[in-house]
Coordinates of C-alpha atoms in Angstrom, one line a residue:
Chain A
X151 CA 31.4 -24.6 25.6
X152 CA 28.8 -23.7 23.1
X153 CA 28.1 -20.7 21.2
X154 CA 24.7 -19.5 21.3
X155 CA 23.5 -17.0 18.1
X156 CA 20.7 -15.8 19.3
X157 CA 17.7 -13.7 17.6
X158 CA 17.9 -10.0 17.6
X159 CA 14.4 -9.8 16.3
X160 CA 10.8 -11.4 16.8
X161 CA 9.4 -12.6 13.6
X162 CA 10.1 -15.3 11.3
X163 CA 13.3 -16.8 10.5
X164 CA 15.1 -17.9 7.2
X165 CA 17.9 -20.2 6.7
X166 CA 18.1 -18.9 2.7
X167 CA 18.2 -15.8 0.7
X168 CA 15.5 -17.4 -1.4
X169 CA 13.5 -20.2 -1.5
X170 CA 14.8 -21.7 -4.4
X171 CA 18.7 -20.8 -3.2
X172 CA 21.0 -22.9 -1.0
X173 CA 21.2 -22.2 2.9
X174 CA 23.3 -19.1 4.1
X175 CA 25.1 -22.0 6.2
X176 CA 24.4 -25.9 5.9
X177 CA 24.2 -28.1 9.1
X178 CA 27.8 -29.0 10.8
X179 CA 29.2 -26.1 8.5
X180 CA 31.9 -23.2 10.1
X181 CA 31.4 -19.9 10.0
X182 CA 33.4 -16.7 10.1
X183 CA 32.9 -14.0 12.8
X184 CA 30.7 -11.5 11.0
X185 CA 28.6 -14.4 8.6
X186 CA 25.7 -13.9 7.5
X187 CA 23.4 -17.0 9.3
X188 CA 20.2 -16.1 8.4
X189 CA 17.3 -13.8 7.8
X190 CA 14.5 -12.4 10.3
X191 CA 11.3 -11.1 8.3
X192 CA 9.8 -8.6 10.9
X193 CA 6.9 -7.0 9.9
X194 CA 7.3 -7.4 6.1
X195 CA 11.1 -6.5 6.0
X196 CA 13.6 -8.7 6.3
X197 CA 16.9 -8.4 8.7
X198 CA 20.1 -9.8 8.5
X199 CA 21.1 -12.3 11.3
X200 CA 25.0 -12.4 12.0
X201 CA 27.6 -14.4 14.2
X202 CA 29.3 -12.3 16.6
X203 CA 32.2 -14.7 16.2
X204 CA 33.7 -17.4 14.4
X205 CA 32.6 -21.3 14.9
X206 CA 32.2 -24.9 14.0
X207 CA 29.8 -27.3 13.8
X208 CA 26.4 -25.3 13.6
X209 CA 23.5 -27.0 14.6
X210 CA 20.3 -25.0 14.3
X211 CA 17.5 -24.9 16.9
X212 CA 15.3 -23.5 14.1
X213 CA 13.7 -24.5 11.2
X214 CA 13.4 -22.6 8.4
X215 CA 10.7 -20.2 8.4
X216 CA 10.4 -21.2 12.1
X217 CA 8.4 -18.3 14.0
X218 CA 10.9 -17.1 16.7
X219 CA 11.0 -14.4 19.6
X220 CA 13.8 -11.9 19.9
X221 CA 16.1 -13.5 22.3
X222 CA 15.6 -16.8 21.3
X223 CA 18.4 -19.3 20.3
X224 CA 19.1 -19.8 16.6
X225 CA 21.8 -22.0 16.7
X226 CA 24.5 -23.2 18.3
X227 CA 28.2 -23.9 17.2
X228 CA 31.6 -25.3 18.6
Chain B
X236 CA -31.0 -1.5 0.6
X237 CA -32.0 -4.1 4.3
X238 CA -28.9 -5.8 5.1
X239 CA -29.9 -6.9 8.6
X240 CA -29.8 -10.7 9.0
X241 CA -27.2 -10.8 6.4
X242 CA -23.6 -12.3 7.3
X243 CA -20.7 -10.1 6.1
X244 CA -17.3 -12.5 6.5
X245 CA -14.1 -9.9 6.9
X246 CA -11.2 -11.9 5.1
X247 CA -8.3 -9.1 6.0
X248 CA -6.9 -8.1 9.8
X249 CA -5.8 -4.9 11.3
X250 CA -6.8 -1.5 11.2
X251 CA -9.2 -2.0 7.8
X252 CA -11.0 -5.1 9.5
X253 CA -11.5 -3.5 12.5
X254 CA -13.2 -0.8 9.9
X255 CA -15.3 -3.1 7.7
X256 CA -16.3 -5.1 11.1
X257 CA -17.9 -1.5 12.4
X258 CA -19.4 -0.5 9.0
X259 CA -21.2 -4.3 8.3
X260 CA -22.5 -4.0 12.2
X261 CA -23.8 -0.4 11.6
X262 CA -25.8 -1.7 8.2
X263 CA -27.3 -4.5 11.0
X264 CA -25.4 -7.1 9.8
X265 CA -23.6 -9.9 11.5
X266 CA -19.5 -10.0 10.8
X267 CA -17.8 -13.0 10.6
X268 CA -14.1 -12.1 11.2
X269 CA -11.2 -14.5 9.9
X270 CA -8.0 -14.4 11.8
X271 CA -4.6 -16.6 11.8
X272 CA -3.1 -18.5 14.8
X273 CA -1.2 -15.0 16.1
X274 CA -4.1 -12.7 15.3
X275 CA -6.6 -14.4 17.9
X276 CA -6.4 -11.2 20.3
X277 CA -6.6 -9.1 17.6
X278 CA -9.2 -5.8 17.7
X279 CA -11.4 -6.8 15.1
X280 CA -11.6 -10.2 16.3
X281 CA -13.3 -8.5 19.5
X282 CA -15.5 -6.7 18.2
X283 CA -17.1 -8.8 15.6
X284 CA -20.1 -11.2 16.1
X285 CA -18.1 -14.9 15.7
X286 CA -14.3 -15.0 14.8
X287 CA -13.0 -18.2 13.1
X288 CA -9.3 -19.4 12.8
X289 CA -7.8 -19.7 9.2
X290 CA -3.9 -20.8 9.6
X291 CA -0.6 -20.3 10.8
X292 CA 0.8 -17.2 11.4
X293 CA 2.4 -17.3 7.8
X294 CA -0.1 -15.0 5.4
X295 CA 1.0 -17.3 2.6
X296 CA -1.0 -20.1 4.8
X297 CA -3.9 -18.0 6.1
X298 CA -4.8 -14.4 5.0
X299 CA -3.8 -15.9 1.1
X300 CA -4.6 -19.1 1.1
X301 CA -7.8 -18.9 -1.1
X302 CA -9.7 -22.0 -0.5
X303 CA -9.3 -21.9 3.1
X304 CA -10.5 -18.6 3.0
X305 CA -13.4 -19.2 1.0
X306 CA -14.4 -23.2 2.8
X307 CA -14.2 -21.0 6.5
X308 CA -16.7 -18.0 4.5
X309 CA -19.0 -21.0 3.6
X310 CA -18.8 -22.7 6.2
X311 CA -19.5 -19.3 8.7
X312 CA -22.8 -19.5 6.7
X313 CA -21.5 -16.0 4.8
X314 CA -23.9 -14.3 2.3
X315 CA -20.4 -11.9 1.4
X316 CA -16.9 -11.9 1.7
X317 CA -15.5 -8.3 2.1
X318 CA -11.0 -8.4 1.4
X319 CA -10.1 -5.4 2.5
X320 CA -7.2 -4.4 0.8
X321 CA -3.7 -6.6 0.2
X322 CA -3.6 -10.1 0.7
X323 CA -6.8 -11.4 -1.7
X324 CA -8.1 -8.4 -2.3
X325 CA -7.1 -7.6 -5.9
X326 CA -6.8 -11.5 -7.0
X327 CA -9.0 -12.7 -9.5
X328 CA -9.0 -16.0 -8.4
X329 CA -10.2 -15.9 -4.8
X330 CA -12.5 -13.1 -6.6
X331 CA -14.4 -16.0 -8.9
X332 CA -13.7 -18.7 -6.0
X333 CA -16.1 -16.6 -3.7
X334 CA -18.9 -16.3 -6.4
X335 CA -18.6 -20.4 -7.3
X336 CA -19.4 -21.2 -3.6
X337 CA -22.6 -18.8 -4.0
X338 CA -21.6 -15.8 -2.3
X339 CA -20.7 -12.5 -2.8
X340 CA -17.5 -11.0 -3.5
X341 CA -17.2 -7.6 -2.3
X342 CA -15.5 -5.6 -5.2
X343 CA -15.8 -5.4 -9.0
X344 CA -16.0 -8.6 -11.0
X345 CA -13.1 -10.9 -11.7
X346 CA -13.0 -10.1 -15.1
X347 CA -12.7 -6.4 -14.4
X348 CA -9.9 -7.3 -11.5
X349 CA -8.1 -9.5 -13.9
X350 CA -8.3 -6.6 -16.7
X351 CA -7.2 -3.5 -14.6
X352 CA -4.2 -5.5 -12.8
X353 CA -2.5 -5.8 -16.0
X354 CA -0.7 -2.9 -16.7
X355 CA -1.2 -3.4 -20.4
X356 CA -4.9 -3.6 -20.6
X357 CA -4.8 -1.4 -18.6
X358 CA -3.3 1.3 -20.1
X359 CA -5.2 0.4 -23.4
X360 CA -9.0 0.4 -21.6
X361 CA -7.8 3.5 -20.1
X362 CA -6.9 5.0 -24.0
X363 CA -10.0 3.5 -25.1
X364 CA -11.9 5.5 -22.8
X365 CA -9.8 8.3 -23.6
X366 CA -8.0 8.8 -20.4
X367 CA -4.7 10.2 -20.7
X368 CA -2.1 8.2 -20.3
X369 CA 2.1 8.5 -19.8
X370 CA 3.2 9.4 -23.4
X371 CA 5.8 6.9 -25.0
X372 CA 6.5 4.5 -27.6
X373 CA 4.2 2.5 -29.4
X374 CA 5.2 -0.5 -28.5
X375 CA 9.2 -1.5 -28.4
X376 CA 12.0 -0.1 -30.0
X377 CA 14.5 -2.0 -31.6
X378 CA 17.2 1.0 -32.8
X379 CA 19.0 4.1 -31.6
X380 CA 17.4 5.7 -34.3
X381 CA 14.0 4.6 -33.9
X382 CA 14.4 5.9 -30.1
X383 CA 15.6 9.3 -31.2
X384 CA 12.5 10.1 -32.7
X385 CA 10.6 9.1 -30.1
X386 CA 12.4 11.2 -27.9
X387 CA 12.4 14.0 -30.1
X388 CA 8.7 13.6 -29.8
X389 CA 8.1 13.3 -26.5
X390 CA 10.8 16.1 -25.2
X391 CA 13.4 15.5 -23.1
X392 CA 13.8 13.9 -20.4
X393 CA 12.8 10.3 -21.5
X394 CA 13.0 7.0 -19.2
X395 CA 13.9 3.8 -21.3
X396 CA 12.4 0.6 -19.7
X397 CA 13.1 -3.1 -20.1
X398 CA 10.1 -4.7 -21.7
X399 CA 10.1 -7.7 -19.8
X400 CA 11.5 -5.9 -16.5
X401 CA 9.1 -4.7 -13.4
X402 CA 8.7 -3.2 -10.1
X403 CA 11.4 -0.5 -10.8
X404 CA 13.9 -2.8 -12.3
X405 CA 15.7 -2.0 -15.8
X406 CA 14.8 1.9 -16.1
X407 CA 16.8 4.3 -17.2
X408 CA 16.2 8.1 -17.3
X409 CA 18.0 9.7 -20.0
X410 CA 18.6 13.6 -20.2
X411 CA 19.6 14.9 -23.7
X412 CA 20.1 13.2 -27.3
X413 CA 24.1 12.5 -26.4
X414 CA 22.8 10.5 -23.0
X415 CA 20.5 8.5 -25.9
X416 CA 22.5 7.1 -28.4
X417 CA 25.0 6.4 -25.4
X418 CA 22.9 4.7 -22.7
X419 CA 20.5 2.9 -25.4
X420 CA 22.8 0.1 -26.5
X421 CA 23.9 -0.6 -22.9
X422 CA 20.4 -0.5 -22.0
X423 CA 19.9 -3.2 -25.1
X424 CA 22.7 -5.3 -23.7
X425 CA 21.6 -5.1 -19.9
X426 CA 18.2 -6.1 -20.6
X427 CA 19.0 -9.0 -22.6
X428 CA 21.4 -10.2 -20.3
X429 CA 19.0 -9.5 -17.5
X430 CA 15.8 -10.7 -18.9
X431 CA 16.9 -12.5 -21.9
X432 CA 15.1 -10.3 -23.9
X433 CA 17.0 -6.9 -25.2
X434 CA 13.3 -4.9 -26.2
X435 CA 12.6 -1.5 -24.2
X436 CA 10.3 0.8 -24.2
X437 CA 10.3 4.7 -24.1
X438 CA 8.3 7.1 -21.7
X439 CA 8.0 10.3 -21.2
X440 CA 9.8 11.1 -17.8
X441 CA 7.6 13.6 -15.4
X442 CA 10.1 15.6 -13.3
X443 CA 8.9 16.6 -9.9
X444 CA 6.1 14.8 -10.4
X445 CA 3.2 14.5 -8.3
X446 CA 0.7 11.6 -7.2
X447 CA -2.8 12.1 -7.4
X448 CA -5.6 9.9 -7.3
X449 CA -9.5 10.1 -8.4
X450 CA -12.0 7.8 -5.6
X451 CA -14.4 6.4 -7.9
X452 CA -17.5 4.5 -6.9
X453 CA -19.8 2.0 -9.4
X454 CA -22.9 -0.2 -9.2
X455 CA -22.4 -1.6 -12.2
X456 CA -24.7 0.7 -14.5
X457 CA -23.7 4.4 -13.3
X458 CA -20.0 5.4 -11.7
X459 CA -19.6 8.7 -9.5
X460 CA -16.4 10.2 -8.6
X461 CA -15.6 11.6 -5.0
X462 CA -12.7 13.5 -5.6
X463 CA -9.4 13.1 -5.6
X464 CA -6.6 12.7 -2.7
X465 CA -2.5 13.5 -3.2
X466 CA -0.1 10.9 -1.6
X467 CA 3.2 12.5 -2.6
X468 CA 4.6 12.2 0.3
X469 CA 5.9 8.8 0.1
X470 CA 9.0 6.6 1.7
X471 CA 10.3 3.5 -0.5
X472 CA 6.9 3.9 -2.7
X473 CA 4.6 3.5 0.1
X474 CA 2.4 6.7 0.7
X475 CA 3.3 8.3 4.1
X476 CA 0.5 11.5 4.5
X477 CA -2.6 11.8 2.5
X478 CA -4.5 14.6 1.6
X479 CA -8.3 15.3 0.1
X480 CA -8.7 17.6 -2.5
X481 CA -5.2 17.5 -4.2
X482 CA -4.2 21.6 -3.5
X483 CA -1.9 21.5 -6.5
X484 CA -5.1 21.5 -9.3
X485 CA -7.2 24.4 -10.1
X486 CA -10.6 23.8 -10.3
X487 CA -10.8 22.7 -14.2
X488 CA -8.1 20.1 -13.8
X489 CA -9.5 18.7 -10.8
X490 CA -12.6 18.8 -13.0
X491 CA -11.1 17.5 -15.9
X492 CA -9.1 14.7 -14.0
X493 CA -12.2 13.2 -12.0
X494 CA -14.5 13.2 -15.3
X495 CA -11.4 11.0 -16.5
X496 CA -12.1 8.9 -13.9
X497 CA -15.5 7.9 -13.8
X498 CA -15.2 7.8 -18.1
X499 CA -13.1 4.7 -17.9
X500 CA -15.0 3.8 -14.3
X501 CA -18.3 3.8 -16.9
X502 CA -16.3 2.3 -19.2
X503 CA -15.6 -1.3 -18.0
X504 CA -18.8 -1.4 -15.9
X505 CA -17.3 -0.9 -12.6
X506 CA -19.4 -2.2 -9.3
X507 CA -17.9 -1.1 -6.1
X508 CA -15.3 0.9 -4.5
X509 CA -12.2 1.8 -6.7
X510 CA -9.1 4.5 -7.5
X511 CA -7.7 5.4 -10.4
X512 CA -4.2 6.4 -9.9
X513 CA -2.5 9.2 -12.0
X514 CA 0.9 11.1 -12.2
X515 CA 0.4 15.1 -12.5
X516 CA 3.2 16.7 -14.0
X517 CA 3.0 20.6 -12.5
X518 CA 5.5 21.7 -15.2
X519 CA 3.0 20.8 -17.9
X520 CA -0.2 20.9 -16.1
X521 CA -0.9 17.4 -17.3
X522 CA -2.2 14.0 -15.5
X523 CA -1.4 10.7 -16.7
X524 CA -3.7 7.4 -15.9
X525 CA -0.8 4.9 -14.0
X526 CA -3.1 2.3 -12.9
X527 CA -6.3 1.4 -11.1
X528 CA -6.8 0.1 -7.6
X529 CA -10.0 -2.6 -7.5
X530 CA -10.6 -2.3 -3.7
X531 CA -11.3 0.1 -0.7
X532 CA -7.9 2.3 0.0
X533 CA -5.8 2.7 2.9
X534 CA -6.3 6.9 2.5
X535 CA -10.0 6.3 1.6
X536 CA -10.8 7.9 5.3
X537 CA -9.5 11.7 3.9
X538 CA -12.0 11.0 0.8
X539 CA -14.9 10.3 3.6
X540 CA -14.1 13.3 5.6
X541 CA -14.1 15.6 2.8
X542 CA -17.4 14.3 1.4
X543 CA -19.1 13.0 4.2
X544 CA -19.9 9.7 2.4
X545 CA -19.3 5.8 3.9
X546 CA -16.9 4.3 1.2
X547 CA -17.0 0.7 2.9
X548 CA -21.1 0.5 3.2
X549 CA -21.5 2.0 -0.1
X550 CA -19.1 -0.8 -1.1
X551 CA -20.8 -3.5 0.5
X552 CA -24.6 -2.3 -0.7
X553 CA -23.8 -2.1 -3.8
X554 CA -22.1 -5.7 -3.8
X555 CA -25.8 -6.6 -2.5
X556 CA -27.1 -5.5 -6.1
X557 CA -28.0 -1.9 -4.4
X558 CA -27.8 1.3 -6.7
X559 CA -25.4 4.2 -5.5
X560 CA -27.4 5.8 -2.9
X561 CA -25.8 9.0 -4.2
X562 CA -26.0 11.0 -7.3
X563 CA -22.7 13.1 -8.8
X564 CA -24.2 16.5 -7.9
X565 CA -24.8 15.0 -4.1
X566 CA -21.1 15.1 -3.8
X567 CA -19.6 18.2 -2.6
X568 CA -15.8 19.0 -1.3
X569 CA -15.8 20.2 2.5
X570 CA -13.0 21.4 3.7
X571 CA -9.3 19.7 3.4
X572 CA -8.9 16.6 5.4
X573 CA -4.9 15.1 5.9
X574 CA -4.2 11.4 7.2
X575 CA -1.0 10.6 8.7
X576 CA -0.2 6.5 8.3
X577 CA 1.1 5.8 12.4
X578 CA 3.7 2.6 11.6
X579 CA 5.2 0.2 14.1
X580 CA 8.4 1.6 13.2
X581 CA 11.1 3.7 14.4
X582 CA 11.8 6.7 12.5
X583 CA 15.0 7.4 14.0
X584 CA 16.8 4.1 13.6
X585 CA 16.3 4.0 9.9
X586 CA 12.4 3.0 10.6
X587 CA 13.6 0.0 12.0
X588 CA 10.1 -2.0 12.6
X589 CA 8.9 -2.1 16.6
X590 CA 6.6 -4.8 17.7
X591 CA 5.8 -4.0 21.1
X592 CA 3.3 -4.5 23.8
X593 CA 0.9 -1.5 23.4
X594 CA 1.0 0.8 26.6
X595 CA -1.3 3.6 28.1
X596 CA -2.9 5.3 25.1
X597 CA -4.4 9.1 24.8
X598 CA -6.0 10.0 21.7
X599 CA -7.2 13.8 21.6
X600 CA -10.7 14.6 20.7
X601 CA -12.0 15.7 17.7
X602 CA -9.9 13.8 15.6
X603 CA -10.9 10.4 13.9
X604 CA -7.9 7.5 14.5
X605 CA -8.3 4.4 12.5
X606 CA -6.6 1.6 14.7
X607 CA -6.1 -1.8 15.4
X608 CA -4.4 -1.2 19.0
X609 CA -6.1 -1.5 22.3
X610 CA -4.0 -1.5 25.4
X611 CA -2.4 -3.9 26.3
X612 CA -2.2 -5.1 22.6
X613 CA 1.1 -7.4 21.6
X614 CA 1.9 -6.4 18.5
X615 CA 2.5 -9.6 15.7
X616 CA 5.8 -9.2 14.2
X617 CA 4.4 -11.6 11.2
X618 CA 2.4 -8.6 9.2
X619 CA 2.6 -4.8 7.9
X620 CA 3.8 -2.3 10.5
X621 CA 0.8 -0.2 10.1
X622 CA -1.2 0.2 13.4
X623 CA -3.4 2.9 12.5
X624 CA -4.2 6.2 10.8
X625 CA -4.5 9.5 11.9
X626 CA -6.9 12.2 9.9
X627 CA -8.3 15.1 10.5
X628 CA -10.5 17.8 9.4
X629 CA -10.4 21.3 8.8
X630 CA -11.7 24.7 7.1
X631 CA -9.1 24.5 4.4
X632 CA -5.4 22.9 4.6
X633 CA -3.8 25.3 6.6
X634 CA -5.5 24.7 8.7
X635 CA -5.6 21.2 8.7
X636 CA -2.2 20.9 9.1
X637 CA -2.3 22.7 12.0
X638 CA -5.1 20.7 13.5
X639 CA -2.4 17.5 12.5
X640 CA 0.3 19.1 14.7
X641 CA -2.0 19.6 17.6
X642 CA -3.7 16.2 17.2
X643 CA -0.2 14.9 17.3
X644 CA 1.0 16.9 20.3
X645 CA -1.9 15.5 22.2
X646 CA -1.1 12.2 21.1
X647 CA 0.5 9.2 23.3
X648 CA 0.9 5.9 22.9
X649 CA 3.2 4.1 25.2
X650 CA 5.3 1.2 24.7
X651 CA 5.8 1.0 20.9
X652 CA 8.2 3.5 18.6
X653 CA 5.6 5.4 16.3
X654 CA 6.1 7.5 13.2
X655 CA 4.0 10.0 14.9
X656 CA 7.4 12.1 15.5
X657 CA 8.0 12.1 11.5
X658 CA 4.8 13.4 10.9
X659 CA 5.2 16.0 13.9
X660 CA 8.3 16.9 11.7
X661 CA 6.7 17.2 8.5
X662 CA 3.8 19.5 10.0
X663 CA 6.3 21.8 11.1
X664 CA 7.9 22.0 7.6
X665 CA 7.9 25.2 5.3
X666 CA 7.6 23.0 1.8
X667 CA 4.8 20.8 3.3
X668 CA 3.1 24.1 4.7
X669 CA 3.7 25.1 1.4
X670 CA 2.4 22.0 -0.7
X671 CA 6.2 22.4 -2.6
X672 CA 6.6 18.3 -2.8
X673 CA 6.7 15.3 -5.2
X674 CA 6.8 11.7 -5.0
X675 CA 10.9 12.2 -4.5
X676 CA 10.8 14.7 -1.8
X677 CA 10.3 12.9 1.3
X678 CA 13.3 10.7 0.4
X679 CA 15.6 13.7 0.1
X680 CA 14.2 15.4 3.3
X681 CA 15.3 12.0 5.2
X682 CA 19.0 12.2 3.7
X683 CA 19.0 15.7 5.2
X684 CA 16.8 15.4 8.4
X685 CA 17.8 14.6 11.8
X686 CA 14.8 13.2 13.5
X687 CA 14.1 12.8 17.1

């Protein structure tokens, strides 16, 4: 079954630490329980988004700099 | 000065648009208020005359994007474009932009925008018009030895700063002669390897220092000051709790600073509303010009109560060509007036930011509460967590501040985490009561604080 990371805040969502730097995670990539996914810029400051646990194979259900509600589904992994 | 039938076009959002939306209505004006995709419920958007959409959610592709804003203020049939403060409002660019489609920009020129927001020029205008300034090197220094007399001169302690570093990065404070000739070749090496270039600069660090800031206003011929306001109190360098007058001058500096003020004010031929920003050192009983502000303030509200005068129409009429309507002897302190910032945020989860759906809301009378929130309001999660200002009014600032802890006892809001408990907090503390602060303070009182 899949894993869902979901949004722990409303605002805007980031796949990079900068614009000009490579994605936290690229598409199909693993990551480790704990790993950084992501950024969530809520009113002007920006939060880091984690995996609870360790996967495979993330596909993201946002884009970057995708608007997003808390709750919603970032991405999902095997 | 008859503004009626003119079309004021508000290119900013929340609590200051709601502001300028009231201020062109009550000079008979009609207000033309922009707004992006998620600000279409927002308060000013009510309230003015027409609204039009002008992007995305994204600032970047709405509130800054400068010909959009200017084709929607031209095409809203706008005589004059008022930007608030943030987003446009200190950029030359959308500045000249507005006057090349014809209408008026609502501020100083672009030229005097461009001049003050470089910290160089700056500084220099402000020596030219013989405003004191930080004291520090003349330019860079190159050796340990050349810093030592520098030092020497300007007493202990110094702060070394990266010449090509900014917003806080590459500074050093150094305590003694021994911390010099140690910490200045690292200081060398860092900055080269950080900026690529090893040149620093020397200033004189102000201990326990102390913000204060003079509101000037200008048509263009004559400048007036109307006081100043303090904003020590400040979390991660944005100002928490303002105050008009600043109770840490005596008469002659307060005197002394504001004359400073409208001197380089006169100086560059400033039209509109401004502030001139300055570090008081209490030790020394010395201010020192930081930088200037081209545009209408967050605090400017404490500056209004204190003086009675209408910062944002005086801003606009004299954008319309109007002289001040008032003369410097017209302008009289009344009073102490306090204004408390109320942020989206809460304080006891590390200010964690909170946008809610806005609940039931009591405001107590006889206090003034600049807002954006209605009830029932969803907050946007895309912009600044500031949802309004509290200030009020009193004989002098004791009891201000306790008018500020009743206002804020009376006070409810439902739904969203406030920073109104912070502020209840700081009320009830002996070295606010007691005006014993500095731009550090607040920082330390949160390390040792438990707020709830």
């Amino acid at each position: 079954m899949a894993k869902e990371i979901q949004c722990p805040l409303p605002g805007i969502f980031y796949r990079k630490p900068a614009p000009e730097e490579p994605p936290f995670v690229e598409d199909g990539g693993a990551v480790e329980a704990g790993a950084v996914i992501g950024l969530v810029e809520v009113m002007k400051s920006f939060h880091e988004v984690t995996a609870e646990e360790a996967g495979e194979n993330i596909r993201f259900e946002v884009e970057n700099e995708g608007q997003v509600t808390a709750g919603a589904v970032l991405a999902r992994m095997d | 000065m008859d503004l009626s039938g003119k079309t004021l076009f508000v290119a900013n959002r929340g609590e200051i648009a709601v502001r300028i939306v009231r201020a062109g209505q009550a000079l008979g004006m009609t207000v033309v208020q922009a707004h992006s995709e998620a600000d279409a419920d927002m308060l000013a958007v009510r309230i003015a005359d027409r609204a039009v959409e002008i992007g995305p959610a994204q600032a970047t592709k709405s509130y800054l994007d400068v010909d959009r804003v200017v084709a929607a203020a031209t095409e809203a049939g706008a005589d004059a474009v008022h930007p608030g403060y943030g987003f446009l409002s200190e950029s030359p660019r959308f500045a000249r932009a507005v006057e090349a489609a014809g209408l008026i920009f609502v501020g100083p020129s672009a030229d005097t925008i461009e001049r003050m927001g470089d910290k160089a020029r700056a500084r220099a205008t402000a020596i030219e018009a013989g405003v004191p300034v930080t004291p520090g090197s003349d330019g860079r220094i190159e050796s340990v030895d050349a810093a030592r007399s520098v030092a020497d001169e300007l007493g202990y302690p110094v702060m070394i700063k990266a010449a090509a570093g900014g917003g806080g990065r590459g500074i050093r404070v150094i305590a003694d002669a021994e911390a010099l000739a140690k910490q200045m070749p690292q200081a060398q090496s860092e900055a080269q390897a950080a900026f690529g270039d090893g040149g620093l600069y020397m200033e004189r660090f102000v201990p326990d220092a102390r913000h204060v800031e003079v509101q000037i206003l200008g048509d263009g011929t004559r400048a007036i000051h109307a006081f100043e306001r303090e904003c020590s109190l400040q979390r991660r360098r944005q100002k928490v709790w303002e105050e008009a007058p600043a109770t840490c001058l005596t008469e002659d500096e307060r005197a002394e600073l504001c004359a400073s003020a409208v001197r380089l004010a006169e100086n560059v031929g400033y039209r509109g509303a401004g502030t001139l920003e300055y570090l008081f050192d209490p030790a020394r009983r010395e201010f020192y010009f930081i930088e200037m502000n081209t545009r209408i303030q967050v605090e400017h509200p404490v500056t209004e109560m204190v003086t009675g005068l209408d910062l944002v129409a005086e801003q606009i009429r004299v954008a319309f060509g109007a002289p001040l309507s008032v003369a410097q002897e017209d302008i009289r302190l009344d009073g102490h007036a306090i204004e408390v910032r109320v942020n989206a945020e809460d304080p006891t989860k590390n200010f964690m930011p909170f946008p809610g759906v806005t609940g039931a809301m009591h405001i107590p009378d006889g206090v003034r509460f600049d807002t954006m929130l209605y009830e029932g309001y969803a907050i946007p999660p895309f912009y600044d967590s500031l949802l309004g200002k509290l200030i009020v009014h009193a004989t002098d600032r004791d009891a201000a501040i306790d008018a500020l802890a009743r206002a804020i006892d009376g006070m409810s809001i439902d739904g969203l985490k406030t920073t109104l408990p912070l502020h209840a907090a700081l009320a009830r503390d002996p070295d606010v009561r007691g005006g014993e602060y500095h731009t550090t303070w607040l920082e330390d009182w949160l390390e040792r604080t438990e707020l709830n």
